[in-house]
């Protein structure tokens, strides 16, 4: 874990929409904060926003604030 990468490791399987879009990654894969935000931004068109859990919404909000400087670039 590297603070410059965001300091957190995010388990893909903990977030249903992330997991659905990351079907091609190895089981047990994780993202650091920067990778997670980049993933959401690249795959936003595939994210079913009405299916986001409260837990996943909070993650996206935190990533947007802490890594994206307040912007989700979609």
N, C-alpha and C. Protein backbone atom coordinates (compact mmCIF):
# COMPACT_ATOMS: atom_id res chain seq x y z
N UNK A 1 0.85 -1.17 0.00
CA UNK A 1 0.00 0.00 0.00
C UNK A 1 0.89 1.22 0.00
N UNK A 2 0.55 2.17 -0.81
CA UNK A 2 1.36 3.35 -0.98
C UNK A 2 0.47 4.57 -0.81
N UNK A 3 0.85 5.46 0.09
CA UNK A 3 0.04 6.64 0.35
C UNK A 3 -0.18 7.45 -0.92
N UNK A 4 0.82 7.53 -1.79
CA UNK A 4 0.66 8.28 -3.03
C UNK A 4 -0.39 7.66 -3.95
N UNK A 5 -0.71 6.39 -3.73
CA UNK A 5 -1.75 5.72 -4.50
C UNK A 5 -3.11 5.82 -3.83
N UNK A 6 -3.19 6.52 -2.73
CA UNK A 6 -4.46 6.70 -2.05
C UNK A 6 -4.51 6.07 -0.68
N UNK A 7 -3.63 5.12 -0.38
CA UNK A 7 -3.54 4.58 0.96
C UNK A 7 -4.53 3.49 1.32
N UNK A 8 -5.51 3.22 0.50
CA UNK A 8 -6.50 2.18 0.79
C UNK A 8 -6.45 1.12 -0.30
N UNK A 9 -6.73 -0.10 0.09
CA UNK A 9 -6.91 -1.16 -0.90
C UNK A 9 -8.39 -1.53 -0.89
N UNK A 10 -8.99 -1.55 -2.05
CA UNK A 10 -10.42 -1.75 -2.20
C UNK A 10 -10.67 -3.10 -2.84
N UNK A 11 -11.40 -3.96 -2.11
CA UNK A 11 -11.75 -5.28 -2.64
C UNK A 11 -12.89 -5.12 -3.65
N UNK A 12 -12.63 -5.54 -4.84
CA UNK A 12 -13.62 -5.40 -5.91
C UNK A 12 -14.93 -6.11 -5.56
N UNK A 13 -14.83 -7.26 -4.90
CA UNK A 13 -16.03 -8.04 -4.58
C UNK A 13 -16.92 -7.38 -3.53
N UNK A 14 -16.43 -6.35 -2.85
CA UNK A 14 -17.23 -5.65 -1.84
C UNK A 14 -18.22 -4.66 -2.46
N UNK A 15 -18.10 -4.42 -3.75
CA UNK A 15 -18.90 -3.40 -4.42
C UNK A 15 -19.56 -4.00 -5.67
N UNK A 16 -20.86 -4.27 -5.61
CA UNK A 16 -21.55 -5.02 -6.67
C UNK A 16 -21.39 -4.45 -8.08
N UNK A 17 -21.50 -3.16 -8.26
CA UNK A 17 -21.38 -2.60 -9.61
C UNK A 17 -19.94 -2.66 -10.11
N UNK A 18 -19.00 -2.42 -9.21
CA UNK A 18 -17.59 -2.56 -9.58
C UNK A 18 -17.31 -4.00 -9.98
N UNK A 19 -17.80 -4.92 -9.18
CA UNK A 19 -17.59 -6.35 -9.45
C UNK A 19 -18.18 -6.74 -10.81
N UNK A 20 -19.38 -6.26 -11.10
CA UNK A 20 -20.03 -6.60 -12.36
C UNK A 20 -19.23 -6.10 -13.56
N UNK A 21 -18.63 -4.94 -13.43
CA UNK A 21 -17.85 -4.37 -14.54
C UNK A 21 -16.43 -4.92 -14.60
N UNK A 22 -15.98 -5.53 -13.52
CA UNK A 22 -14.60 -6.05 -13.46
C UNK A 22 -14.59 -7.57 -13.57
N UNK A 23 -15.55 -8.12 -14.27
CA UNK A 23 -15.71 -9.58 -14.40
C UNK A 23 -14.45 -10.25 -14.94
N UNK A 24 -13.66 -9.54 -15.69
CA UNK A 24 -12.48 -10.11 -16.36
C UNK A 24 -11.24 -10.17 -15.47
N UNK A 25 -11.30 -9.56 -14.29
CA UNK A 25 -10.15 -9.56 -13.38
C UNK A 25 -10.12 -10.83 -12.54
N UNK A 26 -8.95 -11.19 -12.09
CA UNK A 26 -8.78 -12.39 -11.27
C UNK A 26 -9.55 -12.26 -9.96
N UNK A 27 -10.09 -13.38 -9.46
CA UNK A 27 -10.76 -13.36 -8.16
C UNK A 27 -9.79 -12.83 -7.10
N UNK A 28 -10.31 -12.02 -6.20
CA UNK A 28 -9.48 -11.46 -5.14
C UNK A 28 -8.74 -10.20 -5.53
N UNK A 29 -8.97 -9.71 -6.74
CA UNK A 29 -8.30 -8.49 -7.18
C UNK A 29 -8.72 -7.30 -6.33
N UNK A 30 -7.79 -6.38 -6.20
CA UNK A 30 -8.04 -5.16 -5.44
C UNK A 30 -7.51 -3.96 -6.21
N UNK A 31 -8.08 -2.80 -5.91
CA UNK A 31 -7.62 -1.54 -6.47
C UNK A 31 -7.15 -0.65 -5.33
N UNK A 32 -6.17 0.21 -5.61
CA UNK A 32 -5.91 1.30 -4.68
C UNK A 32 -6.91 2.41 -5.03
N UNK A 33 -6.93 3.47 -4.27
CA UNK A 33 -7.91 4.53 -4.49
C UNK A 33 -7.85 5.10 -5.90
N UNK A 34 -6.68 5.42 -6.39
CA UNK A 34 -6.53 6.00 -7.73
C UNK A 34 -7.05 5.03 -8.79
N UNK A 35 -6.67 3.77 -8.67
CA UNK A 35 -7.13 2.77 -9.64
C UNK A 35 -8.65 2.62 -9.61
N UNK A 36 -9.23 2.66 -8.41
CA UNK A 36 -10.68 2.52 -8.28
C UNK A 36 -11.41 3.69 -8.93
N UNK A 37 -10.95 4.90 -8.67
CA UNK A 37 -11.59 6.06 -9.28
C UNK A 37 -11.42 6.02 -10.80
N UNK A 38 -10.24 5.69 -11.26
CA UNK A 38 -10.01 5.56 -12.71
C UNK A 38 -10.94 4.50 -13.31
N UNK A 39 -11.11 3.39 -12.60
CA UNK A 39 -11.98 2.32 -13.08
C UNK A 39 -13.43 2.81 -13.21
N UNK A 40 -13.94 3.47 -12.16
CA UNK A 40 -15.31 3.99 -12.23
C UNK A 40 -15.45 4.99 -13.38
N UNK A 41 -14.49 5.87 -13.54
CA UNK A 41 -14.57 6.87 -14.60
C UNK A 41 -14.56 6.23 -15.99
N UNK A 42 -13.70 5.25 -16.19
CA UNK A 42 -13.62 4.56 -17.50
C UNK A 42 -14.87 3.74 -17.80
N UNK A 43 -15.48 3.19 -16.77
CA UNK A 43 -16.59 2.25 -16.95
C UNK A 43 -17.95 2.80 -16.56
N UNK A 44 -18.04 4.10 -16.35
CA UNK A 44 -19.27 4.70 -15.84
C UNK A 44 -20.49 4.37 -16.71
N UNK A 45 -20.30 4.28 -18.00
CA UNK A 45 -21.44 3.99 -18.89
C UNK A 45 -22.02 2.60 -18.65
N UNK A 46 -21.26 1.74 -17.99
CA UNK A 46 -21.74 0.39 -17.68
C UNK A 46 -22.27 0.26 -16.25
N UNK A 47 -22.05 1.27 -15.44
CA UNK A 47 -22.50 1.25 -14.05
C UNK A 47 -24.00 1.52 -14.02
N UNK A 48 -24.74 0.63 -13.40
CA UNK A 48 -26.18 0.83 -13.24
C UNK A 48 -26.38 1.68 -11.98
N UNK A 49 -26.48 2.98 -12.19
CA UNK A 49 -26.51 3.91 -11.06
C UNK A 49 -27.66 3.65 -10.10
N UNK A 50 -28.79 3.22 -10.62
CA UNK A 50 -29.94 2.93 -9.75
C UNK A 50 -29.73 1.65 -8.93
N UNK A 51 -28.69 0.88 -9.25
CA UNK A 51 -28.38 -0.35 -8.52
C UNK A 51 -27.23 -0.17 -7.53
N UNK A 52 -26.65 1.02 -7.46
CA UNK A 52 -25.56 1.26 -6.51
C UNK A 52 -26.07 1.13 -5.08
N UNK A 53 -25.36 0.39 -4.27
CA UNK A 53 -25.71 0.28 -2.85
C UNK A 53 -25.24 1.56 -2.14
N UNK A 54 -25.77 1.79 -0.96
CA UNK A 54 -25.33 2.95 -0.17
C UNK A 54 -23.83 2.87 0.10
N UNK A 55 -23.35 1.67 0.35
CA UNK A 55 -21.92 1.44 0.61
C UNK A 55 -21.07 1.83 -0.60
N UNK A 56 -21.52 1.47 -1.78
CA UNK A 56 -20.76 1.78 -2.99
C UNK A 56 -20.86 3.27 -3.32
N UNK A 57 -22.02 3.88 -3.09
CA UNK A 57 -22.16 5.33 -3.30
C UNK A 57 -21.20 6.09 -2.40
N UNK A 58 -21.07 5.64 -1.15
CA UNK A 58 -20.15 6.31 -0.22
C UNK A 58 -18.71 6.18 -0.70
N UNK A 59 -18.35 5.02 -1.25
CA UNK A 59 -17.01 4.84 -1.79
C UNK A 59 -16.77 5.83 -2.93
N UNK A 60 -17.69 5.91 -3.86
CA UNK A 60 -17.53 6.81 -5.00
C UNK A 60 -17.43 8.25 -4.54
N UNK A 61 -18.24 8.63 -3.57
CA UNK A 61 -18.18 9.99 -3.03
C UNK A 61 -16.83 10.26 -2.39
N UNK A 62 -16.31 9.30 -1.62
CA UNK A 62 -15.00 9.48 -0.98
C UNK A 62 -13.90 9.57 -2.01
N UNK A 63 -13.92 8.69 -3.00
CA UNK A 63 -12.90 8.71 -4.05
C UNK A 63 -12.94 10.03 -4.82
N UNK A 64 -14.15 10.48 -5.13
CA UNK A 64 -14.31 11.75 -5.85
C UNK A 64 -13.72 12.90 -5.05
N UNK A 65 -14.01 12.92 -3.77
CA UNK A 65 -13.53 14.01 -2.91
C UNK A 65 -12.02 13.93 -2.69
N UNK A 66 -11.52 12.75 -2.33
CA UNK A 66 -10.12 12.62 -1.92
C UNK A 66 -9.15 12.45 -3.07
N UNK A 67 -9.56 11.80 -4.13
CA UNK A 67 -8.65 11.50 -5.24
C UNK A 67 -8.97 12.35 -6.46
N UNK A 68 -10.25 12.59 -6.69
CA UNK A 68 -10.67 13.33 -7.87
C UNK A 68 -10.81 14.82 -7.66
N UNK A 69 -10.38 15.30 -6.49
CA UNK A 69 -10.44 16.74 -6.18
C UNK A 69 -11.84 17.30 -6.35
N UNK A 70 -12.84 16.47 -6.02
CA UNK A 70 -14.22 16.92 -6.06
C UNK A 70 -14.94 16.66 -7.37
N UNK A 71 -14.26 16.04 -8.34
CA UNK A 71 -14.86 15.81 -9.65
C UNK A 71 -14.82 14.33 -10.02
N UNK A 72 -15.95 13.83 -10.49
CA UNK A 72 -16.03 12.49 -11.08
C UNK A 72 -16.06 12.73 -12.59
N UNK A 73 -14.99 12.41 -13.26
CA UNK A 73 -14.81 12.72 -14.67
C UNK A 73 -15.47 11.66 -15.55
N UNK A 74 -16.79 11.81 -15.75
CA UNK A 74 -17.53 10.84 -16.58
C UNK A 74 -18.24 11.56 -17.71
